[in-house]
Short mmCIF file of C-alpha atoms in Angstrom, two decimals:
data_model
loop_
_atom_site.label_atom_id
_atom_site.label_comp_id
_atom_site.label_asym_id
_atom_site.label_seq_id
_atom_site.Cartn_x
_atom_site.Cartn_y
_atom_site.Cartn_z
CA UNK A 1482 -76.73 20.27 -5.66
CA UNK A 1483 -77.53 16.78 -4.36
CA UNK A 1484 -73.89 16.34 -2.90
CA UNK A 1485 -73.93 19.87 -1.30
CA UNK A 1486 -76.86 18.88 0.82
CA UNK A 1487 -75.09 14.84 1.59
CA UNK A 1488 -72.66 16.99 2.88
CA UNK A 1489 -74.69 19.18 4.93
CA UNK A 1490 -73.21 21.93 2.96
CA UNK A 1491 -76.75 23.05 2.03
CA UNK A 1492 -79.32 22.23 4.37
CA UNK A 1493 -82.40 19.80 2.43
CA UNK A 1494 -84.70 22.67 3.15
CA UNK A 1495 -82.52 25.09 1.04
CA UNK A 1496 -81.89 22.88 -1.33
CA UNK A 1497 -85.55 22.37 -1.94
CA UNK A 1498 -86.40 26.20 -2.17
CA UNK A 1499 -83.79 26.48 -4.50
CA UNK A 1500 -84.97 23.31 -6.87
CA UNK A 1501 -88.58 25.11 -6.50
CA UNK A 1502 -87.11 28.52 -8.19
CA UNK A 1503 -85.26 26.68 -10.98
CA UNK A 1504 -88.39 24.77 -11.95
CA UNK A 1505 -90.54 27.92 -11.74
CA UNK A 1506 -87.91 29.56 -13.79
CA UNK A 1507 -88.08 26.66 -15.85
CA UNK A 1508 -92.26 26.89 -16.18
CA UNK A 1509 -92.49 31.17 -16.81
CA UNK A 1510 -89.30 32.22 -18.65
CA UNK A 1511 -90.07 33.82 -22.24
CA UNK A 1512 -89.31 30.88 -24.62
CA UNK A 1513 -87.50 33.09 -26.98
CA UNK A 1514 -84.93 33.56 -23.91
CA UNK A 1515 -84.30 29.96 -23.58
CA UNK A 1516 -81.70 30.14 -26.50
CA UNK A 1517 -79.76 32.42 -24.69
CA UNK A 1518 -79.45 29.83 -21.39
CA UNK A 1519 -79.65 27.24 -23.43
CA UNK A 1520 -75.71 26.48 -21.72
CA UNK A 1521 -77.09 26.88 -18.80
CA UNK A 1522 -79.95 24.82 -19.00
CA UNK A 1523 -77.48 22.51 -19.79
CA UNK A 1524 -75.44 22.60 -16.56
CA UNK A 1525 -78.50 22.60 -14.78
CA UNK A 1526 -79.77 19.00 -15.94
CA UNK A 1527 -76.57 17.57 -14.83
CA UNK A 1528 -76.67 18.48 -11.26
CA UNK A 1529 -80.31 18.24 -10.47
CA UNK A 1530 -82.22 15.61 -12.41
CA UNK A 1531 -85.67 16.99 -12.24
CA UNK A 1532 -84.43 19.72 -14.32
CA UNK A 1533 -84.84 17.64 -17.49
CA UNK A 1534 -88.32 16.29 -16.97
CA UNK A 1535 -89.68 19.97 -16.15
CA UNK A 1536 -88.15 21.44 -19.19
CA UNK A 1537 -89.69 18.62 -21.41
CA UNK A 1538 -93.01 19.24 -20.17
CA UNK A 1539 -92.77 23.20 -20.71
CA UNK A 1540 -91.52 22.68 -24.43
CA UNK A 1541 -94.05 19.85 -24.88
CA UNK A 1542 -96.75 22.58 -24.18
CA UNK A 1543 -95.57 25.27 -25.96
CA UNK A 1544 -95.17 23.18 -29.33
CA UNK A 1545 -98.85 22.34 -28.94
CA UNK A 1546 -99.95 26.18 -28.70
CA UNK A 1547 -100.25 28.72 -31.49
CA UNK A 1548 -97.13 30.27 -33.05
CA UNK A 1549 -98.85 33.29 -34.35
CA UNK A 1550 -95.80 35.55 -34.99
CA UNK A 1551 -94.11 35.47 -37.96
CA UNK A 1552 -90.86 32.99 -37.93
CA UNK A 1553 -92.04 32.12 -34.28
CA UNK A 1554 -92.15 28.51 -35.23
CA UNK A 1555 -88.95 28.06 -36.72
CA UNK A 1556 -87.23 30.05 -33.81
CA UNK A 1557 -88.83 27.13 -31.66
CA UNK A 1558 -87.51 24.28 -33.89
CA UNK A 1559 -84.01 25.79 -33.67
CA UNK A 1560 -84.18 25.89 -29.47
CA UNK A 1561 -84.67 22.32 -29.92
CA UNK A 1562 -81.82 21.81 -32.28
CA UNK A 1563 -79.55 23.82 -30.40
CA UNK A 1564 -80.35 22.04 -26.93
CA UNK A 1565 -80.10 18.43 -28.59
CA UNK A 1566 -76.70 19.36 -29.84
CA UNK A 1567 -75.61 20.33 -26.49
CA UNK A 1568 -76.96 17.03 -25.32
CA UNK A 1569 -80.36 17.61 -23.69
CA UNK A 1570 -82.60 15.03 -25.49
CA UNK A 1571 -86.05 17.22 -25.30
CA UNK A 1572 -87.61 15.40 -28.86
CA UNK A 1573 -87.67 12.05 -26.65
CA UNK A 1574 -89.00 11.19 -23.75
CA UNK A 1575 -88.72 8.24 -20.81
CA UNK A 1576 -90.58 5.24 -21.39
CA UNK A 1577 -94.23 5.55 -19.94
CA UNK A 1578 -94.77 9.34 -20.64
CA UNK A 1579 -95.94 9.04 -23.92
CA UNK A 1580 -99.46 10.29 -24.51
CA UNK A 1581 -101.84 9.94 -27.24
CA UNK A 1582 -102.58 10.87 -30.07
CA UNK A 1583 -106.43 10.54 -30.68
CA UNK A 1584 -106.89 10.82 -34.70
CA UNK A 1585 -104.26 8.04 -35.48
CA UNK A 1586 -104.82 6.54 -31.90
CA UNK A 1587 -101.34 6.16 -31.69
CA UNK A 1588 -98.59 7.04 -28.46
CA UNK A 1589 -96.10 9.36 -29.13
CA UNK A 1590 -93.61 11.90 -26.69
CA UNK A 1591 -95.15 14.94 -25.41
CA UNK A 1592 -93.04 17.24 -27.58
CA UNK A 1593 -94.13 15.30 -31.10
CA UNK A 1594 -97.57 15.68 -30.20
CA UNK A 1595 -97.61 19.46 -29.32
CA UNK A 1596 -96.01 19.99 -32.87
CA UNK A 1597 -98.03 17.37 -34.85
CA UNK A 1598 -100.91 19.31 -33.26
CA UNK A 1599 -99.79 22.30 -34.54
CA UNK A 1600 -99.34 21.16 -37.33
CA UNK A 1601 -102.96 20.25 -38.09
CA UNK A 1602 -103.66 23.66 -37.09
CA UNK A 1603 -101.59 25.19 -39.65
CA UNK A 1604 -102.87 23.06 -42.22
CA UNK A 1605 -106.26 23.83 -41.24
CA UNK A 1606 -106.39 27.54 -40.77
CA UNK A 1607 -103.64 29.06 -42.78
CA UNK A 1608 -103.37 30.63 -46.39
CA UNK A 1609 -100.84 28.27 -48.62
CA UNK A 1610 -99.27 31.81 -48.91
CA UNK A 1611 -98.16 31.52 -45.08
CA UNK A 1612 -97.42 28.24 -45.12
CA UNK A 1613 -95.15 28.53 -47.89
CA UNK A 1614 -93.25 31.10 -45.47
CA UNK A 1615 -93.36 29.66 -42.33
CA UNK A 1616 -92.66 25.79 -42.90
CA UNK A 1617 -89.53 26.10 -44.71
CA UNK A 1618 -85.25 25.55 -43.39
CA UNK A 1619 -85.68 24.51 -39.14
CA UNK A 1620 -89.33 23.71 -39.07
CA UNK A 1621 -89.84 21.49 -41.75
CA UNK A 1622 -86.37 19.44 -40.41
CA UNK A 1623 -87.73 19.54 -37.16
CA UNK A 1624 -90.75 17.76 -38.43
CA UNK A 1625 -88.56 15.15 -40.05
CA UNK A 1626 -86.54 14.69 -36.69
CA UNK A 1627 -87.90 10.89 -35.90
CA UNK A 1628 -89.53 8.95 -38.02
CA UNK A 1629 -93.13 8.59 -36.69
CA UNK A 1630 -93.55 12.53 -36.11
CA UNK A 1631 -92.50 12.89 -39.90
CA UNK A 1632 -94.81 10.05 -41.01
CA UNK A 1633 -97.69 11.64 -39.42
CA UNK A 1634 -96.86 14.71 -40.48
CA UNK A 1635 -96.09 13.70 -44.16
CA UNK A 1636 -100.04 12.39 -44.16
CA UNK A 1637 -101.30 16.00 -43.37
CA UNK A 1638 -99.13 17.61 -45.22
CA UNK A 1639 -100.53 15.51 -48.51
CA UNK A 1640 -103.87 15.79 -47.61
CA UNK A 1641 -103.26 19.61 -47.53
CA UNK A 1642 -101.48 19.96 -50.95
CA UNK A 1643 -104.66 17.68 -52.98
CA UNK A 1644 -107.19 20.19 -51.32
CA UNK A 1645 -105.25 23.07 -52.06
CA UNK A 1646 -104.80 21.92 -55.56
CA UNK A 1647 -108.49 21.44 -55.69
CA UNK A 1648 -109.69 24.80 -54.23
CA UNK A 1649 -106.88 26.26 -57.02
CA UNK A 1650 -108.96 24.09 -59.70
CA UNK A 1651 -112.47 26.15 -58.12
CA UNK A 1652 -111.11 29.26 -58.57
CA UNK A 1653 -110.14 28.69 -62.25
CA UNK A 1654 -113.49 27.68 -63.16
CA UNK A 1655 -114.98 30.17 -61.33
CA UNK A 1656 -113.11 32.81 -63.02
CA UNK A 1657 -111.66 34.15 -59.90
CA UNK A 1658 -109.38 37.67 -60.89
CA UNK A 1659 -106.42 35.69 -62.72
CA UNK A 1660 -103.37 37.35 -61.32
CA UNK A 1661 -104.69 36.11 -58.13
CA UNK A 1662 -104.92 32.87 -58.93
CA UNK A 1663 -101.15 33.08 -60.23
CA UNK A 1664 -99.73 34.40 -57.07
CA UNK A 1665 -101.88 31.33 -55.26
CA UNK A 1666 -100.19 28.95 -57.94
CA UNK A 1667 -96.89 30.22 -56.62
CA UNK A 1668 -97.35 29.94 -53.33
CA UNK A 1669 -98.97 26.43 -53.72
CA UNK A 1670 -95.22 25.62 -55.54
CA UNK A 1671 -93.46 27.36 -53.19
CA UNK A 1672 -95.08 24.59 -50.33
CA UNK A 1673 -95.29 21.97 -52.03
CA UNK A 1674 -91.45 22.13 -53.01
CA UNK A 1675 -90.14 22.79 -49.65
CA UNK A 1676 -92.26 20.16 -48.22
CA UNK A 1677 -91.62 17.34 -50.90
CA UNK A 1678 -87.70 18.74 -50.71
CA UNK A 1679 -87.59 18.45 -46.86
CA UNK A 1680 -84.47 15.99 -45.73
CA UNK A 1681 -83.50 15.44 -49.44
CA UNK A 1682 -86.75 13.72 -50.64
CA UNK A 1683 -87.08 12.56 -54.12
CA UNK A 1684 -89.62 9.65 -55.16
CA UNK A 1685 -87.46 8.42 -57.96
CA UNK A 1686 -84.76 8.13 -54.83
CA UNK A 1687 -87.09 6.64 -52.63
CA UNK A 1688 -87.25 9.54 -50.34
CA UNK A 1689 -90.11 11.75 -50.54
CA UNK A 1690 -89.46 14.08 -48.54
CA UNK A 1691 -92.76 14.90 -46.53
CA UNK A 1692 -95.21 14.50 -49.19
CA UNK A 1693 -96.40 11.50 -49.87
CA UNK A 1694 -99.59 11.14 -52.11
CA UNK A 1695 -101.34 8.43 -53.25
CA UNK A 1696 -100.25 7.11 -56.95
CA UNK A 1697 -103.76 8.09 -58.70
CA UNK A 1698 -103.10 11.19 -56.87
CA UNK A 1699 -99.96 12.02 -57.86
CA UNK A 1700 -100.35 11.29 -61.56
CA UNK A 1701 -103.63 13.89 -61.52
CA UNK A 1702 -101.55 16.25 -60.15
CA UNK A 1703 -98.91 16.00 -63.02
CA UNK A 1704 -100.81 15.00 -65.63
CA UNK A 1705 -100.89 17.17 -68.58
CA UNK A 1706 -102.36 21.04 -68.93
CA UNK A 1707 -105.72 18.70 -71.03
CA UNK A 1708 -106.34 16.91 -67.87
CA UNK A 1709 -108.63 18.96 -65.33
CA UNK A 1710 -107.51 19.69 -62.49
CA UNK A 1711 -103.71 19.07 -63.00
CA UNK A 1712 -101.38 21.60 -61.85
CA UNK A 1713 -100.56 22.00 -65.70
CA UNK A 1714 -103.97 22.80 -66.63
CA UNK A 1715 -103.93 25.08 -63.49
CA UNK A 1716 -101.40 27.26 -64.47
CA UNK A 1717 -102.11 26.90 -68.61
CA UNK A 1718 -105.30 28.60 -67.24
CA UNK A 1719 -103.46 32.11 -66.42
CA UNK A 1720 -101.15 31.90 -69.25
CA UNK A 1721 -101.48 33.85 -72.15
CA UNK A 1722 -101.18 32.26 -75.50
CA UNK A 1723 -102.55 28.61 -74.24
CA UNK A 1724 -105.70 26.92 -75.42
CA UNK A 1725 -106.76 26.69 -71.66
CA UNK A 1726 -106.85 30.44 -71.07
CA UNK A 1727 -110.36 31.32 -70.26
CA UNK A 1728 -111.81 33.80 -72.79
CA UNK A 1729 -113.03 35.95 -69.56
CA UNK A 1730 -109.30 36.25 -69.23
CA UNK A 1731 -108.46 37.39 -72.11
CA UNK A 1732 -107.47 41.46 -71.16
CA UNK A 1733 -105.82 40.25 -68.67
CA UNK A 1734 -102.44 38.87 -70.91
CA UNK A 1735 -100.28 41.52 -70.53
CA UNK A 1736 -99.95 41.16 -66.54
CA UNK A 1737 -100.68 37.82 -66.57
CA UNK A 1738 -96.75 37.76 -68.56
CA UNK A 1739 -95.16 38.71 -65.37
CA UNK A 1740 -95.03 36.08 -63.66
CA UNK A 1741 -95.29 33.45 -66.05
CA UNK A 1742 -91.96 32.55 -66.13
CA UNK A 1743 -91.59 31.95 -62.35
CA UNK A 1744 -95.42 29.93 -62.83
CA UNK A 1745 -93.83 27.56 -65.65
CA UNK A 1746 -90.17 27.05 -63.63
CA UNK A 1747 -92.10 25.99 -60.33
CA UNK A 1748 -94.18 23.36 -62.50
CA UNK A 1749 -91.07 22.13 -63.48
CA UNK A 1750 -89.68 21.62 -60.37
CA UNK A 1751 -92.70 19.96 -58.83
CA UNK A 1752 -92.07 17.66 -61.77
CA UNK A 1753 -88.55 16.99 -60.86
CA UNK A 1754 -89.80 16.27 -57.20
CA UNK A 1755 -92.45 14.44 -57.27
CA UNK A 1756 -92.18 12.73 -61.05
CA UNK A 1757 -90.46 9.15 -61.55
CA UNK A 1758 -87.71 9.23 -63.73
CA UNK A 1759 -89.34 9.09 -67.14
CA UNK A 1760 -91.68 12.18 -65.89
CA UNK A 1761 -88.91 14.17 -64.46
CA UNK A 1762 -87.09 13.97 -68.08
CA UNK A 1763 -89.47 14.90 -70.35
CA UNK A 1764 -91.04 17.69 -67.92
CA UNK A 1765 -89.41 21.01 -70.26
CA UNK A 1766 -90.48 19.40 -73.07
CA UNK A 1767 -93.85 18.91 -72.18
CA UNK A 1768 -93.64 22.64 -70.82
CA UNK A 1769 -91.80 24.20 -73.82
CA UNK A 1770 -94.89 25.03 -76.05
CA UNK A 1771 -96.85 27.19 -73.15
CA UNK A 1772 -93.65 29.37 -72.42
CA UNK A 1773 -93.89 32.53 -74.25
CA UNK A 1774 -90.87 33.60 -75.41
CA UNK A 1775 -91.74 37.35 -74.37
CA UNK A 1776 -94.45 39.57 -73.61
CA UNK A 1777 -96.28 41.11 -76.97
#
């Protein structure tokens, strides 16, 4: 280290070779190694300083790239959980090395970026199915680490779940194959749950979690199974025995019953999550007439 080479333990020239192959091991080592150094790593920033700022810039980079493998991005969040807890602040950075973020023209650390970034991605190019899988437990707390990451995050995430609603809404009135449409419903809950769940959020508790959507926008959204559009009338759509059951899905009841009672739970839910009080309370009994009590 530094003192070795005061000393004349080490010679400078050494000592620089050797800084030069921790930083390259630093820049090319498999990020799903890291976990397993992560002690070491740890050792290393506190006898050479430029440790620290290398590793930053390497996880900055890789939270802005693709995490095409399944889990991959919630492996990442949990390298950066475990090397915070060991003391390695990686989320932050020093003053001055903040860079920008063009669409809210805001500065933010290099790490935040690369995983708002990704973020958008996600949002942009995968199925609600996937989502509903991959931003769950690590990743979505990662995402709710500091609180301008998790406000920028919170606005994508929103404008993902109206859209998604929306595009559910298309399919229903275009008849799309019904038990389809209910897995899609599922997964939509499945998201939208985690996400409005994420760090405890409830909008009657003034936490809401990472979904945040505007008021007119959140009352469509729960309004009743009359109202078009609403996740109600989405889901009365593909369920047997309601008024909003399209006649074109008519031989279609029996395995449109599977699922129903998973469909009708999740609306529920969403209701607890995102309703006020008075909405959360009366959400089963608003419910209780379009739940079958069995299959015929």
């Amino acid at each position: 280290d530094a003192d070795a080479v005061l000393h004349g333990i080490i010679k400078p020239k050494v000592h620089a070779a050797i800084i030069t192959c921790l930083l390259r091991w630093i820049e090319r080592e498999p990020m799903h190694l890291f976990r397993r150094h992560a002690e070491s790593l740890v050792e290393l920033v506190a006898v050479e300083p430029t440790v620290l700022p290398q590793l930053r810039r390497r996880l900055g980079r890789r939270a802005g790239q693709a995490f095409r493998g399944k889990g991959q991005f919630a492996g990442f969040a949990q390298l950066v959980f475990q090397l915070e807890a060991l003391g390695l602040p990686v989320v932050d950075d020093e003053p001055g090395n903040e860079v920008l973020d063009h669409p809210t023209a805001s500065m933010m650390p290099p790490l935040q970026l690369g995983l708002l970034q990704t973020l958008r991605s996600m949002l942009r190019d995968w199925p609600v199915d996937r989502l509903a899988d991959e931003l769950t437990g690590p990743a979505l707390d990662l995402l709710c680490c500091r609180k301008g990451l998790k406000e920028k995050a919170t606005s994508n995430i929103s404008v993902r779940i109206s859209e998604e609603l929306n595009a559910i809404r298309d399919k229903v009135l275009a008849r799309a194959e019904p038990v389809r449409v209910q897995i899609v419903l599922l997964a939509f809950g499945r998201f939208l749950c985690a996400t409005a769940g994420a760090a405890g959020g409830k909008v009657s508790d003034n936490g809401r979690g990472l979904v945040d959507l505007a008021e007119p926008l959140r009352m469509h959204l729960l309004a009743s199974q009359e109202t078009l559009g609403s996740l109600g009338f989405c889901t009365a759509s593909v369920t047997p025995g309601a008024k909003e059951l399209p006649p074109e899905y008519l031989g279609r009841k029996v395995e449109l019953y599977e699922r129903l009672g998973d469909l009708w739970k999740m609306v529920a839910q969403v209701m607890q999550l995102l309703g006020d009080d008075d909405e959360s309370a009366v959400a089963g009994t608003l419910l209780e007439p379009l739940q079958p009590v069995r299959a015929p």
